[in-house]
Tab-separated table of C-alpha atoms and ligand atoms in Angstrom:
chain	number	residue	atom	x	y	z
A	1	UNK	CA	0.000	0.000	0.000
A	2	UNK	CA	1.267	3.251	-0.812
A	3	UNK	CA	0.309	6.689	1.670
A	4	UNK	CA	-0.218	9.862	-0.117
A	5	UNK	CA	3.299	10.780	0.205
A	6	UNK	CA	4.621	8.358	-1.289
A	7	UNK	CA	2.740	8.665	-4.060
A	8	UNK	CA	3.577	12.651	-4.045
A	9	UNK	CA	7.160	11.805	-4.107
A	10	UNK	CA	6.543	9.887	-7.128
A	11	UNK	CA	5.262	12.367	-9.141
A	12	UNK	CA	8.355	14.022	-9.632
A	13	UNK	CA	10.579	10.807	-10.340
A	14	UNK	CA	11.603	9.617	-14.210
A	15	UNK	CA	9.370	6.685	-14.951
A	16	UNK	CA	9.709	3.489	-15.365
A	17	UNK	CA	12.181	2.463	-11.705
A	18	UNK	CA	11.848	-0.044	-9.514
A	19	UNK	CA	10.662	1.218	-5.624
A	20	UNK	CA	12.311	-1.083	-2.793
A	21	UNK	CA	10.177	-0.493	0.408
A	22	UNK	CA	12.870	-0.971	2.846
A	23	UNK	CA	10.975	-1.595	5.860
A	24	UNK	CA	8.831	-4.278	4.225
A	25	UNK	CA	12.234	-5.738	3.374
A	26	UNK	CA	13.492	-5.979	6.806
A	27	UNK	CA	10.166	-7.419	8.504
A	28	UNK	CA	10.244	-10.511	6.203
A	29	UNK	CA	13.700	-11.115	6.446
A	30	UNK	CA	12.775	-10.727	10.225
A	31	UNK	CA	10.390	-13.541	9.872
A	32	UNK	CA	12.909	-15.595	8.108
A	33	UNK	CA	15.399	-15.206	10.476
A	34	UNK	CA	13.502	-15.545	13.672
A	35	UNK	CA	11.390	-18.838	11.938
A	36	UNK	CA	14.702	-20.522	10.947
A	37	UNK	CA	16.602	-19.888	14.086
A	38	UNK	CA	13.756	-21.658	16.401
A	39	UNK	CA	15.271	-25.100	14.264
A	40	UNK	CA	18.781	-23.929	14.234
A	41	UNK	CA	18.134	-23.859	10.380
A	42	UNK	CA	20.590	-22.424	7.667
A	43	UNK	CA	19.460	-19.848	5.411
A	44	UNK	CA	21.229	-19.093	1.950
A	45	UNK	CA	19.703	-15.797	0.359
A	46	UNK	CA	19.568	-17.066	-3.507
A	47	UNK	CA	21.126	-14.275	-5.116
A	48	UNK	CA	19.302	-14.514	-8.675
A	49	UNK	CA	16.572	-13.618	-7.278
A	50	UNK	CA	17.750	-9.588	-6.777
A	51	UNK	CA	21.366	-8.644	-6.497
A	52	UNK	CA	20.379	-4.794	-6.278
A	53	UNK	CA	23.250	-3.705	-4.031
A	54	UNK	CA	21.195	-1.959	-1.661
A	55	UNK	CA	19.171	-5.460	-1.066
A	56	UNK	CA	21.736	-7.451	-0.952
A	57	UNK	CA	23.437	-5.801	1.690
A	58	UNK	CA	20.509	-5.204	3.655
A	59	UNK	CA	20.274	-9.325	3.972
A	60	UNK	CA	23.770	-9.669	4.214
A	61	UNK	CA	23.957	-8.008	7.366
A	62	UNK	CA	21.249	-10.331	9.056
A	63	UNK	CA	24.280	-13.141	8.378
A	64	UNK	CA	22.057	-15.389	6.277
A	65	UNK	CA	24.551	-17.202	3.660
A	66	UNK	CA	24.481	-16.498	-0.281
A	67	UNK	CA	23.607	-19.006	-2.806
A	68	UNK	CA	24.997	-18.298	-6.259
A	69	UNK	CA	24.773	-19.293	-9.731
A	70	UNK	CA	27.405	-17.337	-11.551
A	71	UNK	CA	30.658	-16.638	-10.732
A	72	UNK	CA	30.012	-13.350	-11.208
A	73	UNK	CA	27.243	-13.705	-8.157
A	74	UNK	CA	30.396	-15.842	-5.954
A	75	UNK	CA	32.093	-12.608	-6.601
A	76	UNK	CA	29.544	-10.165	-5.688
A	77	UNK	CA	28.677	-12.099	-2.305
A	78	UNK	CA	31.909	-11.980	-1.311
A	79	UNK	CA	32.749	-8.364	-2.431
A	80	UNK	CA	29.350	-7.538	-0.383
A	81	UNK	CA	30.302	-9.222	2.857
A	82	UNK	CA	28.895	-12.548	2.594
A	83	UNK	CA	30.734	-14.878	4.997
A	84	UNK	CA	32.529	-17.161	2.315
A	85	UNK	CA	31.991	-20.054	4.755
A	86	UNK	CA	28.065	-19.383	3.659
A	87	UNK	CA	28.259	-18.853	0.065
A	88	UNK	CA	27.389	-22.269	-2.004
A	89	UNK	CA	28.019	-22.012	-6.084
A	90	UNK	CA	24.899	-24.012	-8.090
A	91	UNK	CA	24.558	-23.916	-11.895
A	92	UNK	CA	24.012	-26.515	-14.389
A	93	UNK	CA	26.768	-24.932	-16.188
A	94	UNK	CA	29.476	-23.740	-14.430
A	95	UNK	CA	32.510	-22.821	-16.591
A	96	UNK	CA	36.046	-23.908	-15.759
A	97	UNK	CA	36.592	-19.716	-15.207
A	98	UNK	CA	33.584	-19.655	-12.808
A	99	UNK	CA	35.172	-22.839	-10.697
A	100	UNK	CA	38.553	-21.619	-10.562
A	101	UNK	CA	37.291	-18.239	-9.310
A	102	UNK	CA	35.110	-20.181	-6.520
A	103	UNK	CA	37.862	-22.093	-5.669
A	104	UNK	CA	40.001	-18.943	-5.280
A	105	UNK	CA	37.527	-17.739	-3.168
A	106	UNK	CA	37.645	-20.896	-0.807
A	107	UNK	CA	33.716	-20.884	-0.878
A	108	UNK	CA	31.648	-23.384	1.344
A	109	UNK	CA	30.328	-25.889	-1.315
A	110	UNK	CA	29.664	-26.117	-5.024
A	111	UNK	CA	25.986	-28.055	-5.468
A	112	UNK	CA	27.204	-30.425	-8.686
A	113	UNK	CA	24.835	-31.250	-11.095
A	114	UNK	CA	26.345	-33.760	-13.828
A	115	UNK	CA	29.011	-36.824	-13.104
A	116	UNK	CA	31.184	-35.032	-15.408
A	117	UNK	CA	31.206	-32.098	-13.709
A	118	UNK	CA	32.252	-33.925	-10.458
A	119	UNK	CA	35.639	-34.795	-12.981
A	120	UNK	CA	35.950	-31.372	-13.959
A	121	UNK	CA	35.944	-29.664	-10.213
A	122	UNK	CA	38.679	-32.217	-9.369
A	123	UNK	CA	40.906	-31.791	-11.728
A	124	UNK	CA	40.349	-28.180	-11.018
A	125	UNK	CA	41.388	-27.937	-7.794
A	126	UNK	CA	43.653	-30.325	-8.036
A	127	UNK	CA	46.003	-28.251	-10.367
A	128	UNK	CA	45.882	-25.367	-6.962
A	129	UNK	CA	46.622	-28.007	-4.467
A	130	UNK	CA	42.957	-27.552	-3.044
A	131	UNK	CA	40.407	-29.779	-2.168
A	132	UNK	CA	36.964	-28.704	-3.170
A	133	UNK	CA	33.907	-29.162	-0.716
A	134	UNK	CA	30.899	-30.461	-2.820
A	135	UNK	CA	27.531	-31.642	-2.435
A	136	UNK	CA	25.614	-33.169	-4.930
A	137	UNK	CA	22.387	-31.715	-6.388
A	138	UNK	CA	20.042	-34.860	-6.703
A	139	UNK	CA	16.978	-34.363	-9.023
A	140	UNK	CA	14.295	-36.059	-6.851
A	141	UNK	CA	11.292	-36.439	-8.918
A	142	UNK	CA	8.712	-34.528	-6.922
A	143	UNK	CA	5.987	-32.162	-8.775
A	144	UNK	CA	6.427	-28.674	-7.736
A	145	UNK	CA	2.890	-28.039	-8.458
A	146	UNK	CA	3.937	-24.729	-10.411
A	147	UNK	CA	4.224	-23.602	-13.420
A	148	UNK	CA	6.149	-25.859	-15.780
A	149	UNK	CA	8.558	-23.384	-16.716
A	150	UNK	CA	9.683	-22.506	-13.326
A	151	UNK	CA	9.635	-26.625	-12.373
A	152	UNK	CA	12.981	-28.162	-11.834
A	153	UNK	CA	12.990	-31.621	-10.118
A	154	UNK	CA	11.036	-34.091	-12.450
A	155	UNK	CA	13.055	-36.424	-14.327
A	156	UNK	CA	13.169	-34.368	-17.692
A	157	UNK	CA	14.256	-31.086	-16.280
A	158	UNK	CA	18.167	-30.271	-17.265
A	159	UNK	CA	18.724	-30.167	-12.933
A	160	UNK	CA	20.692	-32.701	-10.539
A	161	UNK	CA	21.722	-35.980	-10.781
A	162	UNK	CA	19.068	-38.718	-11.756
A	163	UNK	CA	18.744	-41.249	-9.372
A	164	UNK	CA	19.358	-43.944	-11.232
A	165	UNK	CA	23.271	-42.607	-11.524
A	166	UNK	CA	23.796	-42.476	-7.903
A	167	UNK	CA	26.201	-46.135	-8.285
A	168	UNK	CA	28.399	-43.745	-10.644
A	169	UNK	CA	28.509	-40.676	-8.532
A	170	UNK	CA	29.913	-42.808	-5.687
A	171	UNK	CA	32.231	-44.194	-8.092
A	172	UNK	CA	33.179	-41.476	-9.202
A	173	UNK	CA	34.050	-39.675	-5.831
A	174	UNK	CA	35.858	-42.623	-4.763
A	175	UNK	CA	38.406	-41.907	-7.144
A	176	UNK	CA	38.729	-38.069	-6.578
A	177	UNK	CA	41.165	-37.257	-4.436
A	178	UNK	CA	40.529	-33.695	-4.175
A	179	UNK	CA	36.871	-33.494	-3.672
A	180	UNK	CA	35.435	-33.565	-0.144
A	181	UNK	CA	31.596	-35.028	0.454
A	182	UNK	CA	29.769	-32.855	2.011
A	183	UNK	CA	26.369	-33.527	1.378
A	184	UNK	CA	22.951	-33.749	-0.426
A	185	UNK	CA	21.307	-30.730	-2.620
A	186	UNK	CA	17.706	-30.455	-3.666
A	187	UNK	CA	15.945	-27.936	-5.603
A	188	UNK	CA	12.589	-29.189	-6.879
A	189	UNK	CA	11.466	-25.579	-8.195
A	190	UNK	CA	9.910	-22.205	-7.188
A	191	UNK	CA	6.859	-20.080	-6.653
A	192	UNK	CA	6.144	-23.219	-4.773
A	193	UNK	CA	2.810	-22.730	-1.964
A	194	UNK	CA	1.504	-26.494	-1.273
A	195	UNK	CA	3.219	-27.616	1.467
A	196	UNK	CA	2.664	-30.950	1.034
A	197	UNK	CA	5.225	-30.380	-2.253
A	198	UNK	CA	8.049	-29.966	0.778
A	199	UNK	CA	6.611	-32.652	2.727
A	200	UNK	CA	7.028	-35.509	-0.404
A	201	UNK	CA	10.672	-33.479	-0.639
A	202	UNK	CA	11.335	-34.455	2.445
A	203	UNK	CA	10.627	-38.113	2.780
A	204	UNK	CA	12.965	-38.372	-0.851
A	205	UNK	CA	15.411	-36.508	0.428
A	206	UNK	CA	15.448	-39.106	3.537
A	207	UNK	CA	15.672	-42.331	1.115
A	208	UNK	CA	18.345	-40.381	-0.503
A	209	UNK	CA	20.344	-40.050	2.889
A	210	UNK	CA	20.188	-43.744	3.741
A	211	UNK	CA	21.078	-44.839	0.387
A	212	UNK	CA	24.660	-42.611	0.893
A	213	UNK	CA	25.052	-43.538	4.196
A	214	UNK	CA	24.346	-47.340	2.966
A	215	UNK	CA	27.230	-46.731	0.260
A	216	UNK	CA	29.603	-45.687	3.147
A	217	UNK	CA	29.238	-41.876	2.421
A	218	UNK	CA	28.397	-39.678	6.044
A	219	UNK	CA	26.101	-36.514	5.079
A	220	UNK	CA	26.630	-34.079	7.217
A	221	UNK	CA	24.384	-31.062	4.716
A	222	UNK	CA	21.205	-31.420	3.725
A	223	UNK	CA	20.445	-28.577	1.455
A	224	UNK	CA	17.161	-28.461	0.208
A	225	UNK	CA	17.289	-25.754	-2.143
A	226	UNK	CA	14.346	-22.532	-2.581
A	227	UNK	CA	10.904	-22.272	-4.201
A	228	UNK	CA	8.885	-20.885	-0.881
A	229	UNK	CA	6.099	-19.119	-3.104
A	230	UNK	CA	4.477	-15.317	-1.933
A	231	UNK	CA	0.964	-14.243	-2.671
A	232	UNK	CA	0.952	-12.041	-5.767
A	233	UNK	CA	-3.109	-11.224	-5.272
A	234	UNK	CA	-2.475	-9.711	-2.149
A	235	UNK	CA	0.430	-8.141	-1.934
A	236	UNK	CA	-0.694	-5.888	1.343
A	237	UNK	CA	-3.014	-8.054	3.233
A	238	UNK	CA	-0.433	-10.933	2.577
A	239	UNK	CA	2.857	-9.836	2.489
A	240	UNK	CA	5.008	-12.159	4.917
A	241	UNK	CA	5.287	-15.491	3.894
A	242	UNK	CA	4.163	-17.763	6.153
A	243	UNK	CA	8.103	-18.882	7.335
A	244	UNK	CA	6.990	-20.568	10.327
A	245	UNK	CA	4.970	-23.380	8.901
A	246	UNK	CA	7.335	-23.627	5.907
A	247	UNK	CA	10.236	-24.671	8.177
A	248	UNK	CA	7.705	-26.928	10.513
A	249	UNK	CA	7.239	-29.073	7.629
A	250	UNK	CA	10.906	-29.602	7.288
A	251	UNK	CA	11.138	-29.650	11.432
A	252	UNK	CA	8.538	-32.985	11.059
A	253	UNK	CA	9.402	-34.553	8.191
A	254	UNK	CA	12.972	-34.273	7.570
A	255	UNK	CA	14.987	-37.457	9.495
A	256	UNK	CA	17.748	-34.928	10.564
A	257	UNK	CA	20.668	-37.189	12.317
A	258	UNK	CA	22.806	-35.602	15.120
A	259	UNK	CA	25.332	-33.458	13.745
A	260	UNK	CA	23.915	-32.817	10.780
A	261	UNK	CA	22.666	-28.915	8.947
A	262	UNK	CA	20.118	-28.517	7.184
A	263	UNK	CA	20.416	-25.728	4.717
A	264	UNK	CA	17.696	-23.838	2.308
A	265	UNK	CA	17.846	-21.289	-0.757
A	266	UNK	CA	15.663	-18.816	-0.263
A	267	UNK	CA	15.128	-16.107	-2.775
A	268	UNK	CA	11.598	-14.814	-3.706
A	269	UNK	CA	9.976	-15.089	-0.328
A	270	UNK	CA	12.911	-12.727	0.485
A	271	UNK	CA	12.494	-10.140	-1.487
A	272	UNK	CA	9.170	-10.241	-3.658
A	273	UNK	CA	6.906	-8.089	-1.554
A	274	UNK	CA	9.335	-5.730	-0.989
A	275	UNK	CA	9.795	-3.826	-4.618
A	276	UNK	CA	7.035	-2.556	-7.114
A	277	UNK	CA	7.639	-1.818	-10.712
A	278	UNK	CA	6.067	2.052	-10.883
A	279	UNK	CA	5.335	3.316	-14.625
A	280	UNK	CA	3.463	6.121	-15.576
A	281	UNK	CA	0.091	5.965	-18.529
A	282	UNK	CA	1.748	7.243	-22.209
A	283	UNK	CA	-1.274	6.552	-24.203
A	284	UNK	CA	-4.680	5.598	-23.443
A	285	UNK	CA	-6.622	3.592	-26.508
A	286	UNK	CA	-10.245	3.662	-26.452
A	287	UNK	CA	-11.171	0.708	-28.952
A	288	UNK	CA	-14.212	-0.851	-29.621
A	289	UNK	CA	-13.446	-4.454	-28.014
A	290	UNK	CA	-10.272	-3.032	-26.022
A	291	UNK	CA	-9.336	-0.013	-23.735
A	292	UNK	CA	-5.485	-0.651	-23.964
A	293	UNK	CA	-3.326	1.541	-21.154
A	294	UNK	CA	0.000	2.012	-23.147
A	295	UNK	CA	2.684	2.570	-20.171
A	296	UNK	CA	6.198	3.529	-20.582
A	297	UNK	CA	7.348	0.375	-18.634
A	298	UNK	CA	7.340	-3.154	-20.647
A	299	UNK	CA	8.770	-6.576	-21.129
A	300	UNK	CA	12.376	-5.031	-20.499
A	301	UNK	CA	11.487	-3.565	-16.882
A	302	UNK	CA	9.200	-6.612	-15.805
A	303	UNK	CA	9.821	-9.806	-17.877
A	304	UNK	CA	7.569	-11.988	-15.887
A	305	UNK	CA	3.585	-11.883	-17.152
A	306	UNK	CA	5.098	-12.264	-20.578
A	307	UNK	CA	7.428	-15.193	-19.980
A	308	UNK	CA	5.776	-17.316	-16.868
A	309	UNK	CA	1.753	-15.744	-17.514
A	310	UNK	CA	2.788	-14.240	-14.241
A	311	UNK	CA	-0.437	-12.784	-12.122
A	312	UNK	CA	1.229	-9.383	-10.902
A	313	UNK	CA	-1.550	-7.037	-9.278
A	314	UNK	CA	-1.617	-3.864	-11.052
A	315	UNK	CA	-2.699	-0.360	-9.650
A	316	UNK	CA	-3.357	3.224	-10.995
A	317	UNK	CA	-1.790	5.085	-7.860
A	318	UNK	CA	-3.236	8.812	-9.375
A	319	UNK	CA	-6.608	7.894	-9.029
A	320	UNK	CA	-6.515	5.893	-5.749
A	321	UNK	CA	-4.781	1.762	-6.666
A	322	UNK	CA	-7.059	-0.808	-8.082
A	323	UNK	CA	-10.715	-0.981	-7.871
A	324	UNK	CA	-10.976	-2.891	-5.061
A	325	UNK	CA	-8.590	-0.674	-3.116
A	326	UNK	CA	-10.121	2.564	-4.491
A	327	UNK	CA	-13.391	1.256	-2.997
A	328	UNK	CA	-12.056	0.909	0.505
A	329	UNK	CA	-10.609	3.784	0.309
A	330	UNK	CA	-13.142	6.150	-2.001
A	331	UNK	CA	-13.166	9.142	0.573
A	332	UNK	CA	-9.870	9.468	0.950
A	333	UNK	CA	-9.601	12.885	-1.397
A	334	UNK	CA	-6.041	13.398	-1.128
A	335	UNK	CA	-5.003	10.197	-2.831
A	336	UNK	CA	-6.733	11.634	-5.427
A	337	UNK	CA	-5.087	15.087	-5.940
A	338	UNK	CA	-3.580	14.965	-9.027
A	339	UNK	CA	-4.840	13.656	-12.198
A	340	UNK	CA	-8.212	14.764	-13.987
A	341	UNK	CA	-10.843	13.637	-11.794
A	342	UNK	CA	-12.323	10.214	-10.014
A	343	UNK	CA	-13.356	8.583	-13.406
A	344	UNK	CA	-15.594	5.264	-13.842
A	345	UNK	CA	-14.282	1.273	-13.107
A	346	UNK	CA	-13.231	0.473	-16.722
A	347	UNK	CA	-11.585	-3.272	-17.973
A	348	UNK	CA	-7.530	-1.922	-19.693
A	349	UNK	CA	-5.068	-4.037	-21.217
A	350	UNK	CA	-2.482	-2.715	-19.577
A	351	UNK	CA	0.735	-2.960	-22.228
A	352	UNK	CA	4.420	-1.870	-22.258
A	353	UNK	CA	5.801	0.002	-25.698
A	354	UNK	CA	7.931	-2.642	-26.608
A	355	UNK	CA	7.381	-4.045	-30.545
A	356	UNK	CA	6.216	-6.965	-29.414
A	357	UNK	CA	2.303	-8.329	-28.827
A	358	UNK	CA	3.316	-10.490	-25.882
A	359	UNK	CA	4.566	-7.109	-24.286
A	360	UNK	CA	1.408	-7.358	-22.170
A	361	UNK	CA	0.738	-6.851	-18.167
A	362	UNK	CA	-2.319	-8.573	-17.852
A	363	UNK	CA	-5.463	-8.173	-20.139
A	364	UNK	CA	-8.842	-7.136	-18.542
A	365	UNK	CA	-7.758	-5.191	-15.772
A	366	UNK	CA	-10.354	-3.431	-13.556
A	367	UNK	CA	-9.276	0.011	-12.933
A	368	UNK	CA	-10.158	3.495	-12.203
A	369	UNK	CA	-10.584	5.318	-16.156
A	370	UNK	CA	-7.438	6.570	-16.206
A	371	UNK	CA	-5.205	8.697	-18.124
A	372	UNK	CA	-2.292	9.512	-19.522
A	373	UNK	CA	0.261	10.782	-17.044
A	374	UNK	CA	-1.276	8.557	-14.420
A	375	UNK	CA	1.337	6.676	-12.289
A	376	UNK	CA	0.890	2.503	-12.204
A	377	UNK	CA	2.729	0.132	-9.925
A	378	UNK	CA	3.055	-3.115	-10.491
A	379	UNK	CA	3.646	-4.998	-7.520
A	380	UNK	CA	5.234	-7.920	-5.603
A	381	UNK	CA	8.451	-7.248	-8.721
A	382	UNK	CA	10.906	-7.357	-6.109
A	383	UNK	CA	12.029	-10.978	-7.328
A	384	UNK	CA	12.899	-11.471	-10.894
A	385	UNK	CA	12.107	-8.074	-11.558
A	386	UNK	CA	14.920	-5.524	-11.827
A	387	UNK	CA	17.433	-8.604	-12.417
A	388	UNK	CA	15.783	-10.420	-15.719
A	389	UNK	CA	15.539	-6.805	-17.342
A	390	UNK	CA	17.050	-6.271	-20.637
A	391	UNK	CA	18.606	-3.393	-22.850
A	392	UNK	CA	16.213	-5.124	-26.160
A	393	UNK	CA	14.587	-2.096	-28.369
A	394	UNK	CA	17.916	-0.482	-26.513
A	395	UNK	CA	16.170	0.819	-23.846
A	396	UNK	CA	17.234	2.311	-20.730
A	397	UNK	CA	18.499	0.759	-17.789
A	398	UNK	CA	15.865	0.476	-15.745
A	399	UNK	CA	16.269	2.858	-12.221
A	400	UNK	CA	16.198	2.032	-8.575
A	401	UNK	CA	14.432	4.242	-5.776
A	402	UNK	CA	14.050	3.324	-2.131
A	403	UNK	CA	12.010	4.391	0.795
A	404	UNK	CA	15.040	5.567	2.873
B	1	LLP	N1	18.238	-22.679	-5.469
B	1	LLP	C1	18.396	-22.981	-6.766
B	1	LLP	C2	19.331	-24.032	-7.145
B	1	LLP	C3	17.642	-22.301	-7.751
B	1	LLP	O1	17.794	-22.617	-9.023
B	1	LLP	C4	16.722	-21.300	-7.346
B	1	LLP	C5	15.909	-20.574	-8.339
B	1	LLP	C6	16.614	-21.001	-5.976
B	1	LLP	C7	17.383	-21.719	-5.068
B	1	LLP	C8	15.701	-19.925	-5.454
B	1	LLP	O2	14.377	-20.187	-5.726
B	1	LLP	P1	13.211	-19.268	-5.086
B	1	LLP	O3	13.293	-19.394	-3.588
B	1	LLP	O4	13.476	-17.879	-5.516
B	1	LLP	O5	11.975	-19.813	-5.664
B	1	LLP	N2	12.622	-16.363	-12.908
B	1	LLP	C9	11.607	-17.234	-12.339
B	1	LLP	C10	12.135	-18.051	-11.170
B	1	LLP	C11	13.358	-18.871	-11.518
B	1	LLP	C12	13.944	-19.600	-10.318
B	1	LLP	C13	15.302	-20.125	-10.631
B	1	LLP	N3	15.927	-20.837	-9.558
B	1	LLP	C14	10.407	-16.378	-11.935
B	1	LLP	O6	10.421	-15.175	-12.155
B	1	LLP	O7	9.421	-16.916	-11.430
């Protein structure tokens, strides 16, 4: 929700940026901590999701650890304070360049995804005289119950090690001399919000402990990866994920031996709720099937709706947020200051300028009429927002502004 001010202090901002609400920031990572502490829990902040510089060292100073996918992210984490004893290097792909950095930068563990790749970190570290703490990232096949795109753990998805491979793994680490077993990694997918997903996790990733242990290899990390999902309907009503009974289900169902951590990924629930994408109304179309809102923000600022059919909530701030908000609130004069007049509920497309028809928000969109100059956030874009942008049509980088 934004107060009046806010919304005055927009006005005379360059549209499109991305606002960070710092406070809403620190309360959910807050939650996080305080939820995952009660269990003694380990919590890696997965840096894909935003590595604004701002955010990032806002949640590196509540300690959590960094989970990377680039070794250009290993590098960032450690240039912005992250512990290097808490910073764990995933990737399908990871480049000899990317491994020899990581190794430079003694990290915790590299999550390996491929038997080959086990070869290749070896031989690596080897050649510096280093031995290379790894754990391997299993591909479980459990349904994420998301959308297919953003799925990772079923048997056709490019992630992990398939089960079935497990006799060559341990064959494989036998032999490599500079490789120390650390553990077990899991990441089944994200935007996930059925527990019972992370309950079915759990019981495979306790098969999968036995069966190492069984094969003479100790675990002494359990990592089981991201995907907590947020509610994009309601961004204010609902804007802490609901830590507490994420980590119960891993408190119950997880067989966690003595001595053992368990460790978790964590990037959207971080950081969604706390960013909105804020674009102001170029055009307004009037058509005969369509009223299309033409706003100066698109697929480059905000990749999502067009790429996942991502539900973003969508508001006209000038003329008082969505319809539903604007009812709540009709009396509430000041909110509507600026702009020309209350207007009636109409139904927008609500598109970016970007030469392309899939450059759409969200079709149908109940909103106050509007008009052009209006300001409209899109909200919960604090995840995959401001880090999936792109210079296509060679547009501007896209601009940050925070609370405080
Ligand atoms: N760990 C690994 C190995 C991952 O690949 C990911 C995300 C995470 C942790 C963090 O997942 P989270 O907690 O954020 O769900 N661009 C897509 C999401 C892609 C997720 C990629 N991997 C989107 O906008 O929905």
């Amino acid at each position: 929700m934004f107060n009046n001010n806010t919304v005055q202090r927009f006005k005379d901002i360059e549209t499109p940026f991305y606002y960070y609400d710092m406070d809403m920031l620190r309360q959910t990572l807050d939650a996080c901590r305080d939820a995952s502490a009660k269990h003694n829990f380990h919590v890696h902040y997965a840096m894909k999701a935003n590595f604004n510089s701002k955010v990032i060292d806002t949640i590196q100073s509540y300690g959590f650890g960094a989970d990377c996918v680039s070794g250009n992210e290993v590098k960032a984490a450690v240039e912005h304070g992250f512990d290097k004893s808490k910073v764990v290097f995933a990737g399908v792909g990871k480049s000899d360049k990317e491994i020899n950095l990581a190794l430079d930068a003694d990290i915790f563990c590299f999550n390996v995804e491929s038997i080959q790749e086990l070869e290749i970190i070896n031989e690596l570290a080897k050649a510096k005289g280093k031995t290379a703490e790894i754990a391997i990232r299993i591909n479980p096949n459990v349904d994420a119950h998301t959308h297919h795109y953003i799925t990772t753990g079923l048997d056709e998805n490019k992630f992990g090690i398939n089960t079935w491979q497990l006799h060559d793994v341990v064959d494989m680490l036998r032999k490599c001399a500079n490789l120390q077993f650390l553990g077990i990694h899991f990441h089944i997918g994200s935007q996930i919000t059925d527990m019972e997903v992370y309950r079915s996790l759990c019981i495979r990733i306790n098969e999968m402990q036995d069966w190492f242990e069984n094969h003479g290899f100790a675990i002494k990390i359990l990592n089981t990866g991201g995907g907590l999902g947020v509610d994009y309907h309601n961004p204010d009503t609902n804007n802490i994920p609901d830590f507490e009974s994420y980590f119960q289900v891993f408190k119950k169902f997880l067989n966690v031996k003595p001595g053992q951590e368990v460790h978790f990924e964590l990037g959207r629930a971080l950081v969604a709720q706390s960013a909105s994408l804020i674009s102001r109304v170029l055009y307004v179309k009037n058509g005969q099937k369509k009223n299309f809102l033409i706003l100066d923000a698109g697929m480059t600022e905000l990749m999502r709706p067009m790429l996942y059919q991502a539900y973003h909530e969508i508001e006209n701030l000038s003329r008082g947020g969505n319809q539903e908000s604007r009812d709540k609130k009709q009396e509430d004069s000041a909110f509507l200051s600026f702009g020309e007049g209350r207007g009636e509920a109409l139904k927008y497309d609500v598109v970016g300028p970007i030469c392309e028809s899939t450059d759409c928000f969200r079709k149908d969109v109940d909103l106050p009429q509007s008009y052009r100059g209006d300001l409209i956030a899109i909200r919960t874009a604090g995840a995959y927002g401001e880090v999936m942008a792109s210079g296509y049509n060679l547009r501007d980088h896209v601009q940050s502004v925070y609370s405080e």
